[in-house]
mmCIF file of C-alpha atoms in Angstrom:
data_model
loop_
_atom_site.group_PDB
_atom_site.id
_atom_site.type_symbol
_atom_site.label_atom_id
_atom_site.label_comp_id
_atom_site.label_asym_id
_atom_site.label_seq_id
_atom_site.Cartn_x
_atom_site.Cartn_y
_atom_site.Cartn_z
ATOM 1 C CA UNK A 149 0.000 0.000 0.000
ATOM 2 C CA UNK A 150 1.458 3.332 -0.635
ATOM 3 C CA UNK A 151 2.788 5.927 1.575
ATOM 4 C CA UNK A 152 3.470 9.952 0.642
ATOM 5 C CA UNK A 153 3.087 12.682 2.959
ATOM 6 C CA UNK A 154 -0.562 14.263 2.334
ATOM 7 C CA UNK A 155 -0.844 17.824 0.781
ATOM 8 C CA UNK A 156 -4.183 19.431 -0.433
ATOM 9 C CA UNK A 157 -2.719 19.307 -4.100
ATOM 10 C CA UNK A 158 -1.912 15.818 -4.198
ATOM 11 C CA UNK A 159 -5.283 14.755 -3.118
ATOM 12 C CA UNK A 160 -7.158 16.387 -5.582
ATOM 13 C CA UNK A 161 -4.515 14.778 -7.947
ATOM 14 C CA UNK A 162 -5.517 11.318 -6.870
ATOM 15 C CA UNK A 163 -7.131 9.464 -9.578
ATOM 16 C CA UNK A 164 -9.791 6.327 -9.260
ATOM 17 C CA UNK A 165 -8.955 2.971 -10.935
ATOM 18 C CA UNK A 166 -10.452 0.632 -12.156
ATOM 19 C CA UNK A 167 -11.038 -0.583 -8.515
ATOM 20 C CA UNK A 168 -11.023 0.979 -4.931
ATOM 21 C CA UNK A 169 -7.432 1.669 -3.579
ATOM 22 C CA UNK A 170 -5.598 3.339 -0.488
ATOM 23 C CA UNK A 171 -2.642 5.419 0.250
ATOM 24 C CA UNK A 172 -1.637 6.457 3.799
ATOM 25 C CA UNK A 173 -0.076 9.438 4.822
ATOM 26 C CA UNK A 174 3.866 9.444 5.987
ATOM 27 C CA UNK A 175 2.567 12.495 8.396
ATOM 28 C CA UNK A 176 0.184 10.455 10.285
ATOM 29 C CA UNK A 177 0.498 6.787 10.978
ATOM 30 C CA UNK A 178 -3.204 5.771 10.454
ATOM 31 C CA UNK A 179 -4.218 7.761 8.184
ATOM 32 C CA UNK A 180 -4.885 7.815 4.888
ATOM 33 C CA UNK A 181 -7.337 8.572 1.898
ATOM 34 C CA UNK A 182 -9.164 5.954 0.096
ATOM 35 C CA UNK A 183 -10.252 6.600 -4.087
ATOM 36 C CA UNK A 184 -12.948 4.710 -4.920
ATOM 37 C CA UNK A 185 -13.729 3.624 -8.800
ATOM 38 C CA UNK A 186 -16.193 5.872 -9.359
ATOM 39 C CA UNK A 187 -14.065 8.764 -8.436
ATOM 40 C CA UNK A 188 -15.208 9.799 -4.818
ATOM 41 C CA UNK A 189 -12.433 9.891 -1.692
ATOM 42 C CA UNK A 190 -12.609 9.327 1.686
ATOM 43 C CA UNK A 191 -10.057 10.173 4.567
ATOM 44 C CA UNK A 192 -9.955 7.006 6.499
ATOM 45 C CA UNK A 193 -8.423 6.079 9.798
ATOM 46 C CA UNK A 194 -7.091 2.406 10.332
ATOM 47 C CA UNK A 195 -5.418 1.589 13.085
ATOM 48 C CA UNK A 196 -5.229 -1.387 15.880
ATOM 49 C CA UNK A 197 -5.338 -1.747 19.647
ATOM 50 C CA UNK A 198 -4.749 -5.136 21.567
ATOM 51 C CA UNK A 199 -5.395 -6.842 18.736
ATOM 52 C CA UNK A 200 -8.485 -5.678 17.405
ATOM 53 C CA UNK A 201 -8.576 -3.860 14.203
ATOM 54 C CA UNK A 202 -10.565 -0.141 13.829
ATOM 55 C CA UNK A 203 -11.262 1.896 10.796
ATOM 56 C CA UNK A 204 -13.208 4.897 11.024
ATOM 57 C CA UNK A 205 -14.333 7.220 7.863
ATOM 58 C CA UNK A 206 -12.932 10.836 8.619
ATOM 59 C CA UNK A 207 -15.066 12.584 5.677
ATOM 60 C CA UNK A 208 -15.001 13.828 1.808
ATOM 61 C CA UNK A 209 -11.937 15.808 0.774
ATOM 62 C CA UNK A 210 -14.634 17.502 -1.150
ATOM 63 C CA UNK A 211 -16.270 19.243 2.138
ATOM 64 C CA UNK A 212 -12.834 19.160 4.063
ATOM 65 C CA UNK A 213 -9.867 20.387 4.072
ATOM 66 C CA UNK A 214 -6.476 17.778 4.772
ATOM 67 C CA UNK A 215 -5.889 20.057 7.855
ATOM 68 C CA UNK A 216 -9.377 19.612 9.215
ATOM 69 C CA UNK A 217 -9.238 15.746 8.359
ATOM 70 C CA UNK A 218 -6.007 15.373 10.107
ATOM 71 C CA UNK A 219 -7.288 17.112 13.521
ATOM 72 C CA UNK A 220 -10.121 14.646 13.468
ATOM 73 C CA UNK A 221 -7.823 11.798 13.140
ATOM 74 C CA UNK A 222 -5.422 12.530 15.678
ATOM 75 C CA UNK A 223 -8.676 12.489 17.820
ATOM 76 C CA UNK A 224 -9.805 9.478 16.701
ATOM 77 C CA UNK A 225 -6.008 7.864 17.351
ATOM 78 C CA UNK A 226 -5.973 8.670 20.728
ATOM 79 C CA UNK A 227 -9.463 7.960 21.837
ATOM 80 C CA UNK A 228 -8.411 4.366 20.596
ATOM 81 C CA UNK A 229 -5.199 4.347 22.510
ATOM 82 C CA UNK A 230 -7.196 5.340 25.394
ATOM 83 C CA UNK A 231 -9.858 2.435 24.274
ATOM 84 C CA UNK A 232 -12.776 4.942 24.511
ATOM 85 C CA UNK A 233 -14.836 4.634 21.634
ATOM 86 C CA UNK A 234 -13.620 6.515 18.798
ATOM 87 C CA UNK A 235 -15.579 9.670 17.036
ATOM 88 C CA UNK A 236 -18.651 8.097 14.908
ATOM 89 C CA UNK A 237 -19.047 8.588 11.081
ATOM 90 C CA UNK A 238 -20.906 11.028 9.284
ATOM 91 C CA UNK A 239 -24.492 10.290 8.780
ATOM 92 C CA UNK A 240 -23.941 8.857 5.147
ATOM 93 C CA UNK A 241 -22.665 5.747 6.660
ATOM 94 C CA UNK A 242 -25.030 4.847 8.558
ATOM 95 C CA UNK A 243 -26.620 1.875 7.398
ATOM 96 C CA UNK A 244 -29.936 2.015 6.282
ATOM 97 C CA UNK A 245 -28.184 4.849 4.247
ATOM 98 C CA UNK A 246 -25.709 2.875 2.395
ATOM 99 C CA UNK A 247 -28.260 -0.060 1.999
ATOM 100 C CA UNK A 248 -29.960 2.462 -0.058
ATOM 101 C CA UNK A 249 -27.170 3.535 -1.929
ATOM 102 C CA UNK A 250 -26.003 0.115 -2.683
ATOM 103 C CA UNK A 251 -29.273 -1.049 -4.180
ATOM 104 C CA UNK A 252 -28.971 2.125 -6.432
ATOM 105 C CA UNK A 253 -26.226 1.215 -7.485
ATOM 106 C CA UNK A 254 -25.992 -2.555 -7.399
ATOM 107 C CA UNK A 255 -29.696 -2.614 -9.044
ATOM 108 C CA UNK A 256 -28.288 -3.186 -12.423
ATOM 109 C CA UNK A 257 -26.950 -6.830 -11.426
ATOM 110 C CA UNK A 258 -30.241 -8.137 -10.441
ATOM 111 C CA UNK A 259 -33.086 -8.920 -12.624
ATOM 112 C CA UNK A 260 -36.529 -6.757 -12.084
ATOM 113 C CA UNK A 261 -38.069 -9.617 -9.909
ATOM 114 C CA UNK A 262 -35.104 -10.789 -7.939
ATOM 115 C CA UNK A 263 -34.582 -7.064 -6.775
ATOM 116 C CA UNK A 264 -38.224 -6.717 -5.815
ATOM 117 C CA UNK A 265 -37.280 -9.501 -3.706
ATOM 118 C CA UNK A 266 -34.292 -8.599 -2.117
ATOM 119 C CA UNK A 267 -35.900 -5.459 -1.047
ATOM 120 C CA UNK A 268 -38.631 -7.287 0.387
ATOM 121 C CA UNK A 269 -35.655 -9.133 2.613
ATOM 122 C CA UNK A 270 -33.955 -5.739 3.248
ATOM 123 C CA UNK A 271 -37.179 -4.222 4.682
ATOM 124 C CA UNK A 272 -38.552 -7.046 6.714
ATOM 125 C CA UNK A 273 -35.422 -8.996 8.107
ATOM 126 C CA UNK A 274 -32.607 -6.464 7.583
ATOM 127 C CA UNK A 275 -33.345 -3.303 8.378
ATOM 128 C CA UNK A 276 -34.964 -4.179 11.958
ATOM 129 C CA UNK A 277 -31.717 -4.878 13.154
ATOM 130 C CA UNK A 278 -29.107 -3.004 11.648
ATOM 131 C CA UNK A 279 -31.018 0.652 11.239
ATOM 132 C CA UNK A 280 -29.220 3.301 12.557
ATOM 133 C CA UNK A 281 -25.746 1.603 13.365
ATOM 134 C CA UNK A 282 -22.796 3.015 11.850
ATOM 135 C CA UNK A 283 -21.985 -0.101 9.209
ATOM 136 C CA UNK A 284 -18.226 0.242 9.801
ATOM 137 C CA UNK A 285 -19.311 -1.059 13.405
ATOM 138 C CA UNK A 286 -21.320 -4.059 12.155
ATOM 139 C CA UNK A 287 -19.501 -6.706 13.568
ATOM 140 C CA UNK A 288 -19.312 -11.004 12.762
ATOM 141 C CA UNK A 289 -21.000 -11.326 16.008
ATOM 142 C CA UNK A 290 -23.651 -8.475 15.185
ATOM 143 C CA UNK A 291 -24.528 -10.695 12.030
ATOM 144 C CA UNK A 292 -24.233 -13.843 13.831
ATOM 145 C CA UNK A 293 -26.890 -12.857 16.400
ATOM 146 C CA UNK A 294 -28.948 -11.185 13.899
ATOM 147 C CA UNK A 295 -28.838 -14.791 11.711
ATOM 148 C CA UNK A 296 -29.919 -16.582 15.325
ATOM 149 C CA UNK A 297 -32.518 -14.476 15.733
ATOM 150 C CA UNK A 298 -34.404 -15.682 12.558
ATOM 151 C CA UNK A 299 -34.174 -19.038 13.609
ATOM 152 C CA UNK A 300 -38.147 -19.379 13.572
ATOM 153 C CA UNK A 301 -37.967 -18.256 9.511
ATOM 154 C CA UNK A 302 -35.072 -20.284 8.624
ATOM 155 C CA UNK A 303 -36.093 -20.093 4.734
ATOM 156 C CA UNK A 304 -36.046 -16.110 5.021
ATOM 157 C CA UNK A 305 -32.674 -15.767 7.186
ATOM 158 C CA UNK A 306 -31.037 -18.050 4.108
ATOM 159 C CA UNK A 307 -32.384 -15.531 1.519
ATOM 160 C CA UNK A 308 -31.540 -12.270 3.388
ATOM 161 C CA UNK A 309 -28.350 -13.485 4.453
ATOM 162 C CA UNK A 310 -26.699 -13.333 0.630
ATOM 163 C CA UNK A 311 -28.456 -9.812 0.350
ATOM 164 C CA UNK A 312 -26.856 -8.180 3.650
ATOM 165 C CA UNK A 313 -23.695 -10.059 2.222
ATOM 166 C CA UNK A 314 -24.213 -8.050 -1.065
ATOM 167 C CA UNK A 315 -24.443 -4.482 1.171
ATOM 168 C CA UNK A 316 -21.714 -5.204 3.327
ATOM 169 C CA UNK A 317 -19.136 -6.376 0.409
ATOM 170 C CA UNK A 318 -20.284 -3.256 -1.597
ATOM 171 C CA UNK A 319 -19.414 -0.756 1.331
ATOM 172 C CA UNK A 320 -15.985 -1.529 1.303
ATOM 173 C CA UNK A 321 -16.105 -1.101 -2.338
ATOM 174 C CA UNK A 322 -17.555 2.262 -1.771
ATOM 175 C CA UNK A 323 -15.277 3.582 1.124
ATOM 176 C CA UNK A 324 -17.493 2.744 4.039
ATOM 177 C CA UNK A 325 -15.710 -0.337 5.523
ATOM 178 C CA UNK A 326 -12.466 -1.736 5.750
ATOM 179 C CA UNK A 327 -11.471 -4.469 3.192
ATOM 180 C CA UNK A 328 -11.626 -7.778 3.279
ATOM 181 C CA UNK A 329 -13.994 -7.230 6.451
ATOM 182 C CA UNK A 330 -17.464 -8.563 5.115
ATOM 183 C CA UNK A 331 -18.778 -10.298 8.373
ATOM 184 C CA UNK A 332 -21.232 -12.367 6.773
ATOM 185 C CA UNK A 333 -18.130 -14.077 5.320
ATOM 186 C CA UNK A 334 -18.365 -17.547 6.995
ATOM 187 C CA UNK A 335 -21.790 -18.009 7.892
ATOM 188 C CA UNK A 336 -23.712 -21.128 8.279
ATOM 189 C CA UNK A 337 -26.903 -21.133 6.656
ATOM 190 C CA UNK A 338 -29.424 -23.555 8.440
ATOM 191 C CA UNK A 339 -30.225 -27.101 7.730
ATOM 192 C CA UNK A 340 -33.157 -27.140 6.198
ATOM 193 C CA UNK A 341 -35.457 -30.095 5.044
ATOM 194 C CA UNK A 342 -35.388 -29.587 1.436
ATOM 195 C CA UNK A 343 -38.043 -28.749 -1.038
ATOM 196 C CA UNK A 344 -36.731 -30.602 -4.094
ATOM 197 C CA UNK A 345 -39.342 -32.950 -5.111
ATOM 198 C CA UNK A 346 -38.276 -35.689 -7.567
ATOM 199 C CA UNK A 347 -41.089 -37.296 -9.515
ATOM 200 C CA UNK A 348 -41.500 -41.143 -9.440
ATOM 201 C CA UNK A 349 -41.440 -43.217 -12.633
ATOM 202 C CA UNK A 350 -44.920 -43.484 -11.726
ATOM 203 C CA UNK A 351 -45.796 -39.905 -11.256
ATOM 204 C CA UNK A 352 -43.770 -39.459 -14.613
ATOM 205 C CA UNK A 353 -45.682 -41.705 -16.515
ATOM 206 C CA UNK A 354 -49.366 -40.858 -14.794
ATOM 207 C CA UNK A 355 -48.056 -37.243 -16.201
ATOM 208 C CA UNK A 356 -47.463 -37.842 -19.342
ATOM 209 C CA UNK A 357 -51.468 -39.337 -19.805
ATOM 210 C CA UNK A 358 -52.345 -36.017 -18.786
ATOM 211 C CA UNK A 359 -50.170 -34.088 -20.930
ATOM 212 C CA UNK A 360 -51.230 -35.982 -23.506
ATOM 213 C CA UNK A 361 -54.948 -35.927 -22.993
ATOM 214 C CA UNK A 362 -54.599 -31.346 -22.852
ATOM 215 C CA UNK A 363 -52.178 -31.443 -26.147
ATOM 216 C CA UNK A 364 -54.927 -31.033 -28.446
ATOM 217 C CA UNK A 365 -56.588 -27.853 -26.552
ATOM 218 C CA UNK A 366 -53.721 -26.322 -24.961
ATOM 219 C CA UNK A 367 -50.909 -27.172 -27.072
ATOM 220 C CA UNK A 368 -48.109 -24.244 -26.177
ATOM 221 C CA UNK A 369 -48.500 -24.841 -22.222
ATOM 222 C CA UNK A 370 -48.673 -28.600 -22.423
ATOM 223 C CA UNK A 371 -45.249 -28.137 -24.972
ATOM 224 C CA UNK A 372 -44.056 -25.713 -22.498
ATOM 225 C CA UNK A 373 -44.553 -28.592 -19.522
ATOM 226 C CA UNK A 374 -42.665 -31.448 -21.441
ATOM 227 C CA UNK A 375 -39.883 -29.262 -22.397
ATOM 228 C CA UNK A 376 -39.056 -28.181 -19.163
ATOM 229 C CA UNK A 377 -38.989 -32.092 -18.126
ATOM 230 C CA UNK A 378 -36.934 -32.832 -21.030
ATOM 231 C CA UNK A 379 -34.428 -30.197 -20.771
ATOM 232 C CA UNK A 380 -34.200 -29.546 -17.225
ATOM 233 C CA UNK A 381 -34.421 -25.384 -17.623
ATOM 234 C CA UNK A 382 -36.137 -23.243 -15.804
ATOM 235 C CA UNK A 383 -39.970 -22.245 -16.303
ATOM 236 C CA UNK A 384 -38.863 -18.891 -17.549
ATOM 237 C CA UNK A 385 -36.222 -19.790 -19.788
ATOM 238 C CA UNK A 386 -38.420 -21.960 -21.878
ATOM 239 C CA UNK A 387 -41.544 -19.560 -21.741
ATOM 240 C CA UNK A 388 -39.790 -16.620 -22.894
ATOM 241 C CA UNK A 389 -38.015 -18.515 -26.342
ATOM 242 C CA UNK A 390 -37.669 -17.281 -29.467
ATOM 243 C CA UNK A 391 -36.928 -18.990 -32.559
ATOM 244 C CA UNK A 392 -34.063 -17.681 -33.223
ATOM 245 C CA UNK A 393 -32.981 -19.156 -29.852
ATOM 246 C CA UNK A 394 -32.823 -22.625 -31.510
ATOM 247 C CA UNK A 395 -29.975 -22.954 -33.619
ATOM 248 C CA UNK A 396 -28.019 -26.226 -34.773
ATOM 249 C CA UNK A 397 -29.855 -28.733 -31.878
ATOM 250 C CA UNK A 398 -29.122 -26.080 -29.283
ATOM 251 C CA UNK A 399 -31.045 -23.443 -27.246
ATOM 252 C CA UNK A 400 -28.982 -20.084 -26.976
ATOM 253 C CA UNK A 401 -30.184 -18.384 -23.708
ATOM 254 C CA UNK A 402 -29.804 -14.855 -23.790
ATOM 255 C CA UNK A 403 -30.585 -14.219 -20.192
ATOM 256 C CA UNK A 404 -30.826 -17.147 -17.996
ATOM 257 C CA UNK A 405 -30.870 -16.896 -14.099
ATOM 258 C CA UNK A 406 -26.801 -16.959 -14.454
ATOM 259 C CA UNK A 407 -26.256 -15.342 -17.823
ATOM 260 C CA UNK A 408 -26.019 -16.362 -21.336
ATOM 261 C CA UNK A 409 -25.402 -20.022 -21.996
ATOM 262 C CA UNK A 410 -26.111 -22.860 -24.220
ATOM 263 C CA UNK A 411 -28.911 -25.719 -23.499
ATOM 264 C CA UNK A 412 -27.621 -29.270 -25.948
ATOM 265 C CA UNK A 413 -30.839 -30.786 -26.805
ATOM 266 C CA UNK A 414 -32.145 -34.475 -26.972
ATOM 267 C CA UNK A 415 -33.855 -36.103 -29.732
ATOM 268 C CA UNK A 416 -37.255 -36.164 -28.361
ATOM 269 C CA UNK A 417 -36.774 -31.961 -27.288
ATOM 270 C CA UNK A 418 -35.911 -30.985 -31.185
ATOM 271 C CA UNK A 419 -39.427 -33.759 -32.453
ATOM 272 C CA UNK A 420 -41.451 -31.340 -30.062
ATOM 273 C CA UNK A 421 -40.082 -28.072 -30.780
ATOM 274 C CA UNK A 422 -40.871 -29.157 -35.058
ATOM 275 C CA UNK A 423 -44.339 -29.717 -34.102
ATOM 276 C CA UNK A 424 -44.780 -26.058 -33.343
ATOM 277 C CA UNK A 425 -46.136 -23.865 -35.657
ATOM 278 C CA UNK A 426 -44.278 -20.769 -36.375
ATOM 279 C CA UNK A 427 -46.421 -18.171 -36.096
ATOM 280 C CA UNK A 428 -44.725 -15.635 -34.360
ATOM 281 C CA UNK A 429 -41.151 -14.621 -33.129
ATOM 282 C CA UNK A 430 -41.784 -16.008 -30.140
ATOM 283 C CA UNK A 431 -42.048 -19.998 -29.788
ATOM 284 C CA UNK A 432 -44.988 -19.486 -26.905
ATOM 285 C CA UNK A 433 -46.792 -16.040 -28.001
ATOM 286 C CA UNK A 434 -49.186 -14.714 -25.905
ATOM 287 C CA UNK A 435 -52.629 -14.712 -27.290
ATOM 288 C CA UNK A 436 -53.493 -11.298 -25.792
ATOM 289 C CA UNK A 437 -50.303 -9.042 -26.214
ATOM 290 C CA UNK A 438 -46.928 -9.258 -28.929
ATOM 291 C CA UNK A 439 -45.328 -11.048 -25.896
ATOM 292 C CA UNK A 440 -44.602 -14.403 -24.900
ATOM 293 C CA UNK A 441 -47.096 -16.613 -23.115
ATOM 294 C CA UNK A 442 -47.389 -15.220 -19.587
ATOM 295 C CA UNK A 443 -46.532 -16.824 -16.015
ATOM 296 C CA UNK A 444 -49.745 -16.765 -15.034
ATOM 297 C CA UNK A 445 -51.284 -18.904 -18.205
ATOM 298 C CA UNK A 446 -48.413 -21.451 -17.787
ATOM 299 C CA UNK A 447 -48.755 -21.216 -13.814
ATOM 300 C CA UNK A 448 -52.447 -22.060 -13.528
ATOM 301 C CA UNK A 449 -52.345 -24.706 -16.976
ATOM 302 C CA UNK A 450 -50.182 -26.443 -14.132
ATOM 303 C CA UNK A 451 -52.036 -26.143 -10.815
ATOM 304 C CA UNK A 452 -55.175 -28.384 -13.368
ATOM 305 C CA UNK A 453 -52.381 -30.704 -14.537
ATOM 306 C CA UNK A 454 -51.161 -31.126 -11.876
ATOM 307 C CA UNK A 455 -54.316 -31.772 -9.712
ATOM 308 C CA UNK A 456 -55.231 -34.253 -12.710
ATOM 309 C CA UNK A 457 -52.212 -36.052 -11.816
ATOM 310 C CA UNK A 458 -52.970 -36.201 -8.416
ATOM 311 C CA UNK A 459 -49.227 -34.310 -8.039
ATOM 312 C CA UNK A 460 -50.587 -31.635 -5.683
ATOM 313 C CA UNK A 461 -47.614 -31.174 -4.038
ATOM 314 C CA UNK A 462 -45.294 -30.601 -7.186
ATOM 315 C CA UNK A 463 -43.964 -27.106 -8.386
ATOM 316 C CA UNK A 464 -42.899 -26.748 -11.935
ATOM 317 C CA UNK A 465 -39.187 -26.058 -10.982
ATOM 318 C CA UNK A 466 -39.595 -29.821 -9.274
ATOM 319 C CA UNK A 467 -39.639 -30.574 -13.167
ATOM 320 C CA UNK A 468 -35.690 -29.362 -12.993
ATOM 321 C CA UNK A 469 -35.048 -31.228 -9.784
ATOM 322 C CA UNK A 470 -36.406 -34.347 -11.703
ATOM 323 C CA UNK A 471 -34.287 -34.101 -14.819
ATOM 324 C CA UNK A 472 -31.107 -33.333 -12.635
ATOM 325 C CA UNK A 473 -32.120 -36.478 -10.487
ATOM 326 C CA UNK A 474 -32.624 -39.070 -14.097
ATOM 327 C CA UNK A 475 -29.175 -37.390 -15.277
ATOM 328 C CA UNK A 476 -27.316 -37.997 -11.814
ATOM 329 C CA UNK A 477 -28.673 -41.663 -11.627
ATOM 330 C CA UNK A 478 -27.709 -42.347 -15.167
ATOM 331 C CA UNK A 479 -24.177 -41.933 -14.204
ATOM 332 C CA UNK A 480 -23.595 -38.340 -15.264
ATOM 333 C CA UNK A 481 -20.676 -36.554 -13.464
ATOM 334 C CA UNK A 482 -22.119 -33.527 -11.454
ATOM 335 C CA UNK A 483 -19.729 -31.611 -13.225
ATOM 336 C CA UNK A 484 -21.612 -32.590 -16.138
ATOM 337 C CA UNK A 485 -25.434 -31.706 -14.796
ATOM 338 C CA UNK A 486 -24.331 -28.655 -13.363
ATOM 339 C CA UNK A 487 -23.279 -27.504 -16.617
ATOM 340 C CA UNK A 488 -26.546 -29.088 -18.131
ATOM 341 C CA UNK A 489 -28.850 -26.805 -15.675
ATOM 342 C CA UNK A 490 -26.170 -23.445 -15.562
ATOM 343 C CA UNK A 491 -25.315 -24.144 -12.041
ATOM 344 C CA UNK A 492 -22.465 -21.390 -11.465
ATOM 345 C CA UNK A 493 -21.512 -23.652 -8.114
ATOM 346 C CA UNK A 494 -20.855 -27.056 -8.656
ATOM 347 C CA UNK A 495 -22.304 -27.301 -4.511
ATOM 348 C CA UNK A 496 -25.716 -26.845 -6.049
ATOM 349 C CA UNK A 497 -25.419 -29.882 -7.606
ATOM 350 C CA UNK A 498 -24.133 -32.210 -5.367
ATOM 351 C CA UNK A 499 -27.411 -32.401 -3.564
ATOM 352 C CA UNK A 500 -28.610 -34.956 -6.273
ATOM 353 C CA UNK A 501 -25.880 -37.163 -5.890
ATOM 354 C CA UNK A 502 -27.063 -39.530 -3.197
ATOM 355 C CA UNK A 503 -30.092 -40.541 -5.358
ATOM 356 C CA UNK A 504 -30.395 -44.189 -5.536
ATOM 357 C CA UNK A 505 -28.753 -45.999 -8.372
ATOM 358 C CA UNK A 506 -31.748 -48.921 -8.739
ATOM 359 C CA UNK A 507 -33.997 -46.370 -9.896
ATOM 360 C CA UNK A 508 -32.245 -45.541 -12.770
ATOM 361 C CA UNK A 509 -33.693 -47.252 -15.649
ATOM 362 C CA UNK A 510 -37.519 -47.155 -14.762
ATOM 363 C CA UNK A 511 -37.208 -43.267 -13.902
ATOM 364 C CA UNK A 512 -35.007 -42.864 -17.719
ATOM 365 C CA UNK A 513 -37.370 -45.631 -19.735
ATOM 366 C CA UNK A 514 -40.404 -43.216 -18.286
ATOM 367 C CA UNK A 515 -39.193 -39.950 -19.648
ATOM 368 C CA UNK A 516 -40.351 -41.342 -22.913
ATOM 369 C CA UNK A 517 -43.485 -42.088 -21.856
ATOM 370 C CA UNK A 518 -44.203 -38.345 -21.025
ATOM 371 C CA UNK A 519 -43.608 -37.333 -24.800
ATOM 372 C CA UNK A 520 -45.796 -39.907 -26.274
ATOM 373 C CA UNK A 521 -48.258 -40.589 -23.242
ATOM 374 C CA UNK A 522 -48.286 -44.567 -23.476
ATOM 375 C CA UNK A 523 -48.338 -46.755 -20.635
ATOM 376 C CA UNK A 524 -45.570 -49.648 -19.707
#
């Protein structure tokens, strides 16, 4: 990290990078002045007492001056050599403020419905406990306790957990904590019963009669259903195709829930998709707008299939679970599957990998019977 004695002309001088970096000042041990990428500074004080590490934000070169920023350092230096608790930070880090800021910011790497989400978890779970600290403050154990206390909404304490994650890792980017000093880093999520429901050969097959009995009167939803078995993607992914998705035996996602990648498909996938008609850009139009087919037809065509099937307790991303499961037990590598379903972390795959060999060939031999509907 670089050293130079602080003047008022060389800190105006600084220049950002391409990301957030540091240099202390040879006048003051402590001190320093942090440039952030975007171009804003922040005199800093980092400094440690029996063992424990603090770093306090001083303020903006832009509404101080070096001298100013030094005095307040100094104070901050001794109060900590003196273990009384140093000077707090300017309003701007407190963190309900730089929540806000970061969601501003950060919006752009979320889709539309996953940030709905995440602000749903930042109001109802975060915010309670962590409104009005100083986030510089936040501690491991502050996040710890906060986790414990969730323990009756285990689901929602595993989903906000990544989002406070996402705040905290993004105020060090942005000058308001230390690096390297995310305290979510670490944590254990609970141990949950999971959801994933993986259909039976039976269920398989007894879904397939159904499929095939609404293919005549609700052809694009009942093509949307076996496709999503047959390719293991996600309900979206499929609903929202084009045709000019489908090139060469392979779908080309544009925007799939981990970017842009490439879906290989089978035999009996490419038979369906040539019974479509092409009528439209899309492979599922909507009836009502220039759209695709929308959630809500494909959700409730589902909620009557599945009732027909007596599968009440199925979701449509079960459909992904289930493919996963057939390619695990087929002897697939879960290197392989998770590059079948985009997993970005190979962890999200292991999960199928203690499915039970013996069940391999009835669960495969009734995949086929979901296409064509027949019976064994």
């Amino acid at each position: 990290m670089p050293t130079a004695r602080l003047t008022e002309t060389r800190v105006r001088a600084l220049k950002s990078g391409k990301s957030t970096w540091e240099i202390r000042d040879a006048a003051l041990k402590g001190f320093g002045v942090r440039i952030l990428a975007s171009g804003r500074k922040r005199y800093f004080v980092h400094s440690q007492r029996d063992g424990k590490r603090f770093w306090k934000l001083i303020g903006d070169p832009d509404r101080m001056n070096l001298a100013d920023a030094r005095d307040a350092a100094r104070n901050v230096l001794a109060a900590i050599r003196k273990g009384q608790p140093a000077a707090t930070s300017p309003d701007e880090t407190l963190f309900e403020v730089v929540a806000g800021e970061v969601f501003d910011r950060y919006a752009r790497h979320w889709k539309p419905s996953t940030l709905r989400v995440n602000r749903g978890y930042l109001r109802a779970q975060i915010l309670p406990a962590f409104r009005g600290r100083q986030i510089a403050d936040i501690s491991r154990t502050d996040v710890r306790d906060w986790f414990s206390s969730l323990n009756a909404t285990p689901a929602a304490a595993d989903r906000a957990a990544p989002v406070l994650s996402v705040i905290m890792a993004q105020a060090e980017a942005y000058g308001f904590r230390p690096e390297n000093s995310n305290p979510c880093t670490g944590l254990s999520r609970y141990r949950r019963k999971g959801r994933e429901r993986f259909l039976t050969d039976a269920e398989i097959r007894c879904l397939g009669e159904v499929l095939s009995r609404q293919a005549t009167d609700r052809p694009l939803p009942t093509t949307i259903i076996r496709l999503l078995l047959l390719t293991g993607c996600r309900s979206r992914e499929i609903r929202t195709l084009q045709w000019r998705d489908v090139r060469d035996g392979r779908l080309y996602l544009r925007d799939s829930k981990t970017g842009p990648r490439t879906v290989w498909l089978s035999s009996p996938s490419l038979e369906v998709l040539a019974g479509l008609p092409r009528t439209s850009r899309w492979i599922f139009p909507s009836a009502r707008t220039d759209g695709p087919i929308s959630e809500t037809v494909v959700s409730r065509f589902w909620q009557n299939v599945r009732s027909d099937a007596g599968l009440e307790d199925v979701r449509l991303h079960d459909l992904r679970h289930t493919y996963a499961s057939i390619a695990v037990m087929q002897g697939e590598t879960v290197l392989a599957v998770g590059r079948l379903l985009g997993h970005d972390d190979a962890g999200t795959t292991l999960k199928y990998a203690h499915l039970a060999e013996t069940e391999t060939r009835d669960t495969a031999d009734a995949m086929g019977a979901v296409l064509d509907g027949t019976k064994s």
